C-alpha positions as a printed Julia matrix, in Angstrom:
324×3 Matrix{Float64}:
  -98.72    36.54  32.16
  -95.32    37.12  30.76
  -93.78    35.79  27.64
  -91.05    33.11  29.95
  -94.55    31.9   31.88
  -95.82    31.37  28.39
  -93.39    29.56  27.33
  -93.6     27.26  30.72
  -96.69    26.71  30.32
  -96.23    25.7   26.36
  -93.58    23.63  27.27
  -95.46    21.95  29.98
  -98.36    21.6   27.61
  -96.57    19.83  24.89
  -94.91    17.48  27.21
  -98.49    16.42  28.32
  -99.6     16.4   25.12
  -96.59    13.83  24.6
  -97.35    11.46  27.51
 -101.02    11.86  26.35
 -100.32    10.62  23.11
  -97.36     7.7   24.52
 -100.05     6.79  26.91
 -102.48     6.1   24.25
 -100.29     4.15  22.15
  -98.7      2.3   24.28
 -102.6      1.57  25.31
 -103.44     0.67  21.86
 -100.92    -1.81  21.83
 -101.4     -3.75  24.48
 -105.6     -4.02  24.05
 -103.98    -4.97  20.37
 -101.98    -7.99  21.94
 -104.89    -8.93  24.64
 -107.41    -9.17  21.61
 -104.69   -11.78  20.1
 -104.77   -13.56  23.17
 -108.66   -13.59  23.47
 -108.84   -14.33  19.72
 -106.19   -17.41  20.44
 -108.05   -18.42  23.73
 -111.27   -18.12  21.77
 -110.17   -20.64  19.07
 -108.86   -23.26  22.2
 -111.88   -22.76  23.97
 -113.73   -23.78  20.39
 -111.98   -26.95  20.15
 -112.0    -27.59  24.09
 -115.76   -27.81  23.68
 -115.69   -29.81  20.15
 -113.49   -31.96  22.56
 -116.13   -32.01  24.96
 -119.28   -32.9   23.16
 -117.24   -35.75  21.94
 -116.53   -37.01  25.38
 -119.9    -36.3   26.26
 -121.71   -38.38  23.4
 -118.83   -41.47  24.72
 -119.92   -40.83  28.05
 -124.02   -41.29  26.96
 -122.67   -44.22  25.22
 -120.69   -46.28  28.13
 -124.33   -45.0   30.24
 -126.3    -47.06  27.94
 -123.71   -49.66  27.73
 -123.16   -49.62  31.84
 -126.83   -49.41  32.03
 -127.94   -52.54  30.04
 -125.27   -54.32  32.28
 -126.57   -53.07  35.33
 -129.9    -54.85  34.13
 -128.21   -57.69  33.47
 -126.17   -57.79  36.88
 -129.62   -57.45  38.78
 -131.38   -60.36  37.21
 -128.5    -62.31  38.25
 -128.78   -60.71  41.8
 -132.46   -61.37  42.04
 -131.55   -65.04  40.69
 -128.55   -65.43  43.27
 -130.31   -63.95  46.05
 -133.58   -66.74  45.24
 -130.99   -69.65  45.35
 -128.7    -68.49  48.62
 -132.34   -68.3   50.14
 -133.1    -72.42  49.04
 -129.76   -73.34  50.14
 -130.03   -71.24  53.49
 -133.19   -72.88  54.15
 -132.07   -76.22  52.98
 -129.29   -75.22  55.83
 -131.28   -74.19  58.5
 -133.27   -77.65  58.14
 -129.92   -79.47  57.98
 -128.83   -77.17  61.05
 -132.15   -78.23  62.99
 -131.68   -82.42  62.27
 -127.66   -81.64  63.3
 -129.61   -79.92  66.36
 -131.41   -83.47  67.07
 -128.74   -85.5   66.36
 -126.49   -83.41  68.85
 -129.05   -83.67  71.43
 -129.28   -87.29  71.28
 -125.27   -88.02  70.87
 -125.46   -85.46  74.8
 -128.12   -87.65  75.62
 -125.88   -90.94  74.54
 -122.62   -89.43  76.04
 -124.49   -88.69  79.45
 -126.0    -91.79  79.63
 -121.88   -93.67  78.83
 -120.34   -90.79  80.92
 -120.88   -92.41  84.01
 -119.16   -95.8   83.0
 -116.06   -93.7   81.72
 -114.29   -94.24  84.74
 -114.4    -98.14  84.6
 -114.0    -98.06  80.92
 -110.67   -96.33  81.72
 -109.79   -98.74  84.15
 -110.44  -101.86  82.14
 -109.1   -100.0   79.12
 -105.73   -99.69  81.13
 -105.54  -103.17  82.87
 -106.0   -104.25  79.28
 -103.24  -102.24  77.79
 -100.7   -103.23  80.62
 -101.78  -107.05  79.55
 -101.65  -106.52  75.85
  -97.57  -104.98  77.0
  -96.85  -108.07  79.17
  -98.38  -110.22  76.06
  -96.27  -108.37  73.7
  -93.35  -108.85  75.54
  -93.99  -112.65  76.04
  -94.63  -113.12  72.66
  -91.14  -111.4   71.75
  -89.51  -113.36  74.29
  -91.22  -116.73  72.68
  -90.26  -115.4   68.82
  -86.43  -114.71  70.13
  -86.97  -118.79  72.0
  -88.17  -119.93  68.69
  -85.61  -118.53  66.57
  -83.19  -119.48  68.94
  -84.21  -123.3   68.94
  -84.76  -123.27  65.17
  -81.11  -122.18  65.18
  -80.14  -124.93  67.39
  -82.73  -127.25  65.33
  -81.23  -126.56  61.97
  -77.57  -126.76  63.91
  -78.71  -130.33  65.17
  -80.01  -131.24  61.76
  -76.53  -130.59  60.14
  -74.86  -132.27  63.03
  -77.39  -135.54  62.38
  -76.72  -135.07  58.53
  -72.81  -135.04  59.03
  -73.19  -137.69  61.56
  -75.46  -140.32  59.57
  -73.06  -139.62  56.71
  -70.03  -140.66  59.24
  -71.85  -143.51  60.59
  -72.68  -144.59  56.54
  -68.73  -144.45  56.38
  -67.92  -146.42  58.99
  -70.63  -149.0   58.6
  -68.97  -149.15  55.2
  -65.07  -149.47  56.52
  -66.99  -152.28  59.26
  -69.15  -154.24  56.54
  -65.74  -154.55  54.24
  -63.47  -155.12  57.28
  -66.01  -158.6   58.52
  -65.68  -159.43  54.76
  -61.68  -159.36  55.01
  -61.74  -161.2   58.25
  -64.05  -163.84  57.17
  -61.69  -164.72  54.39
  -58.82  -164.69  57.08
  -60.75  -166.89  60.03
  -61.77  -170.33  58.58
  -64.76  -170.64  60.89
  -66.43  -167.37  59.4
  -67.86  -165.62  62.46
  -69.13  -162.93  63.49
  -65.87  -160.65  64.43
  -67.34  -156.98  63.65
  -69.9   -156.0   66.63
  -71.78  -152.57  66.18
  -73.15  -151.79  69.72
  -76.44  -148.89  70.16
  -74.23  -146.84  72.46
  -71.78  -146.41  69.09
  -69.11  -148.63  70.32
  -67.89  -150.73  67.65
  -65.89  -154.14  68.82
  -63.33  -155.84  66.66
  -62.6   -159.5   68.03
  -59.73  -161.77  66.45
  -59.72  -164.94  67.6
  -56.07  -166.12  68.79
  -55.19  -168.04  65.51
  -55.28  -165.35  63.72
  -52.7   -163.38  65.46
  -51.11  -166.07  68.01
  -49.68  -168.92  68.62
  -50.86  -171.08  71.54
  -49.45  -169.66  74.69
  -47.82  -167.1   73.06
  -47.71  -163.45  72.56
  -45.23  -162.98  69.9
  -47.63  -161.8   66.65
  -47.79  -164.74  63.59
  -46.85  -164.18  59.97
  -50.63  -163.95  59.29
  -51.36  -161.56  61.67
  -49.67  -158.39  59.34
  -52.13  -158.77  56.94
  -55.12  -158.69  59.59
  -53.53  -156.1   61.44
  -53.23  -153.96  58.64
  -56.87  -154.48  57.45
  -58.13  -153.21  60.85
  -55.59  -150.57  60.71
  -56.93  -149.42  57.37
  -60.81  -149.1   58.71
  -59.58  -147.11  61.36
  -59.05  -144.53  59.35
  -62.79  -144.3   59.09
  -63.28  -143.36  62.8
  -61.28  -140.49  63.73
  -61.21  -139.03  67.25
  -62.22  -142.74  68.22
  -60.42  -144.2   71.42
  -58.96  -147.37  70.74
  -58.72  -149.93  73.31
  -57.01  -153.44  72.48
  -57.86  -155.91  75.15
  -55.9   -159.2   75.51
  -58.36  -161.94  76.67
  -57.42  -165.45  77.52
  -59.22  -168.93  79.0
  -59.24  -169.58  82.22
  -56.78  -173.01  82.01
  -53.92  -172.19  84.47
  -50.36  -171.43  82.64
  -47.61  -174.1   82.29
  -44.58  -174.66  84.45
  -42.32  -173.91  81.06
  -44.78  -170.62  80.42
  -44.82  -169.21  83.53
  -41.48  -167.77  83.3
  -42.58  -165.2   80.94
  -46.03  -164.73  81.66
  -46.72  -165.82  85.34
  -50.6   -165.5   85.21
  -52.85  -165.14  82.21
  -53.15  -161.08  83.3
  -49.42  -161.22  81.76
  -50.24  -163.35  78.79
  -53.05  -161.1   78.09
  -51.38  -157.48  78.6
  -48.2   -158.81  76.7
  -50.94  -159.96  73.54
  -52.76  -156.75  73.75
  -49.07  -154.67  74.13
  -47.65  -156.82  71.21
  -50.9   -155.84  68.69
  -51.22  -152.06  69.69
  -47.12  -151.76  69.0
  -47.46  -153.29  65.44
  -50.61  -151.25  64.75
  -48.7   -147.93  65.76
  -45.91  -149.24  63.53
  -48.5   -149.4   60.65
  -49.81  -146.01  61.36
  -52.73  -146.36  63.8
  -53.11  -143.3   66.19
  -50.62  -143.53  68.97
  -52.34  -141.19  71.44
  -55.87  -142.93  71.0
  -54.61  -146.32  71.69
  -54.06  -148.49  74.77
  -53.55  -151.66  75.28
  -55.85  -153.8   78.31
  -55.12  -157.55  79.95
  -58.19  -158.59  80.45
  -57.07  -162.08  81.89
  -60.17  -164.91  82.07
  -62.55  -162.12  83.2
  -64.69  -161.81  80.04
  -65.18  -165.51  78.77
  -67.65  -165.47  75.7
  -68.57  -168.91  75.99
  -68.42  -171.53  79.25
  -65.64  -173.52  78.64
  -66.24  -177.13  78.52
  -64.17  -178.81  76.0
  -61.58  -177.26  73.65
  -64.13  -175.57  71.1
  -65.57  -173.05  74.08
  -61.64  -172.56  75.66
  -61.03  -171.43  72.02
  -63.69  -168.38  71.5
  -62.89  -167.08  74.88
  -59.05  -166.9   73.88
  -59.1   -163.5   71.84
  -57.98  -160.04  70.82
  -60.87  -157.6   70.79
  -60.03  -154.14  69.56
  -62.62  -151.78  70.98
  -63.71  -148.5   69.24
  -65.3   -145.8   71.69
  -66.52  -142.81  70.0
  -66.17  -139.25  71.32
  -69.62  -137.71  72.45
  -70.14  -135.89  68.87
  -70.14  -139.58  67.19
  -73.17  -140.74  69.61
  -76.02  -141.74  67.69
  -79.06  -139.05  68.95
């Protein structure tokens, strides 16, 4: 070996030597950082298991405490499970009589089964009557209502009317009074009739002289009093009839009145014109010779001849003025 291998070799040496060494310390080093870590990890794990035993002396706890329940929850159980057996044999005996009972309602419905058919047939005939009685009865109701409309109409109608009639009883009762005072011989002149037809009779004097048809100074005031009690019977139509005996008119009368059927009409023309002049209804009024047709009395002396020779003022009422 020469002295440049040498020196290789020295050199080589050395830098083996080095790494050696670097190796070593660098080795050192790290088993110096890994015992910090173990040291480190050996402290956690110390507390970990501190940590542990804890949670295992809680866990022994909740056992007991989960335990004691447990005993608890099975005495209840057994307890439960004793009275769901009562009530399920309570229920299976309730179950059988249901049984029974459902046996004998088959038995019931078997034995009404076979009148269904005519139960459903009377059951229907006796509907369509109870409709057809239903709808009679609503047709009676709406008859019923219908006449105790009319009824209660008719009732008004015989209250307005018996107050009308009370009116014109009244205008009749002080019109006879007026007359009587007029006619010395105080008779009967006002005539009330059951069909409603009133009849007003002045005797001749009153109104006339004999044989004539031109109206008296007397006969305004009796005229007017008649006038004035028509105005008690409105809608009324007035008929003034001329009546006369049945004597046969003079040679001196005839020229004027050539039968009594003139003498009459002329009378009964005479009163209606001085009524209409006083205000009496000109389009209910007429005026009616009558002649010797209607004679009151048979005429045997002068007494009879004198009834029979009259005015007679007629009052017909209109249909709503019929007494019912």
């Amino acid at each position: 070996m020469n002295g440049s291998q040498a020196s290789i070799i020295g050199a080589i040496a050395a830098i083996a030597l080095g790494s050696v060494a670097g190796y070593f310390y660098y080795a050192g080093e790290q088993y110096k950082t890994e015992r910090d870590q173990l040291r480190q990890s050996n402290q956690m794990l110390s507390l970990n298991q501190q940590q542990a035993v804890r949670e295992q002396d809680d866990l022994r706890n909740r056992v007991v405490t989960l335990e004691s329940r447990l005993s608890q929850t099975d005495a209840q159980r057994t307890a439960a499970i004793r009275e769901l057996e009562q009530q399920l044999a309570q229920a299976q005996q309730e179950l059988e009589a249901t049984r029974q009972t459902l046996a004998q309602v088959r038995a019931d419905y078997e034995r009404t089964s076979a009148m269904g058919s005519d139960a459903d047939a009377l059951l229907s005939s006796l509907r369509e009557e109870l409709a057809a009685a239903r709808e009679q009865a609503a047709a009676q109701e709406a008859k019923i209502e219908e006449q105790r409309a009319a009824l209660e109409e008719q009732q008004q109608q015989v209250s307005q009317l018996a107050s009308r009639l009370n009116e014109e009883q009244q205008a009749l009762d002080e019109l006879q009074s007026t007359l009587e005072l007029l006619d010395s011989e105080r008779q009967q002149l006002v005539e009330r009739l059951d069909s409603g037809t009133t009849i007003i009779k002045l005797p001749e004097r009153v109104l006339f002289a004999s044989g004539s048809a031109e109206l008296n100074e007397d006969s305004v005031a009796t005229l007017r009093e008649v006038v004035r009690a028509l105005g008690s019977f409105p809608d009324y139509r007035i008929s003034v009839l001329g009546h006369t005996d049945s004597r046969t008119i003079t040679r001196e009368l005839a020229v004027l009145y050539p039968t009594n059927w003139e003498l009459s009409a002329a009378r009964a023309t005479a009163a209606v014109r001085e009524m209409i002049r006083m205000g009496a209804p000109r389009d209910r009024m007429r005026a009616v010779g009558m002649a010797d047709t209607q004679p009151l009395a048979a005429e045997v002396d002068e007494a009879t001849r004198r009834q029979n020779r009259r005015i007679e003022i007629v009052l017909e009422p209109p249909l709503s003025v019929v007494p019912l």
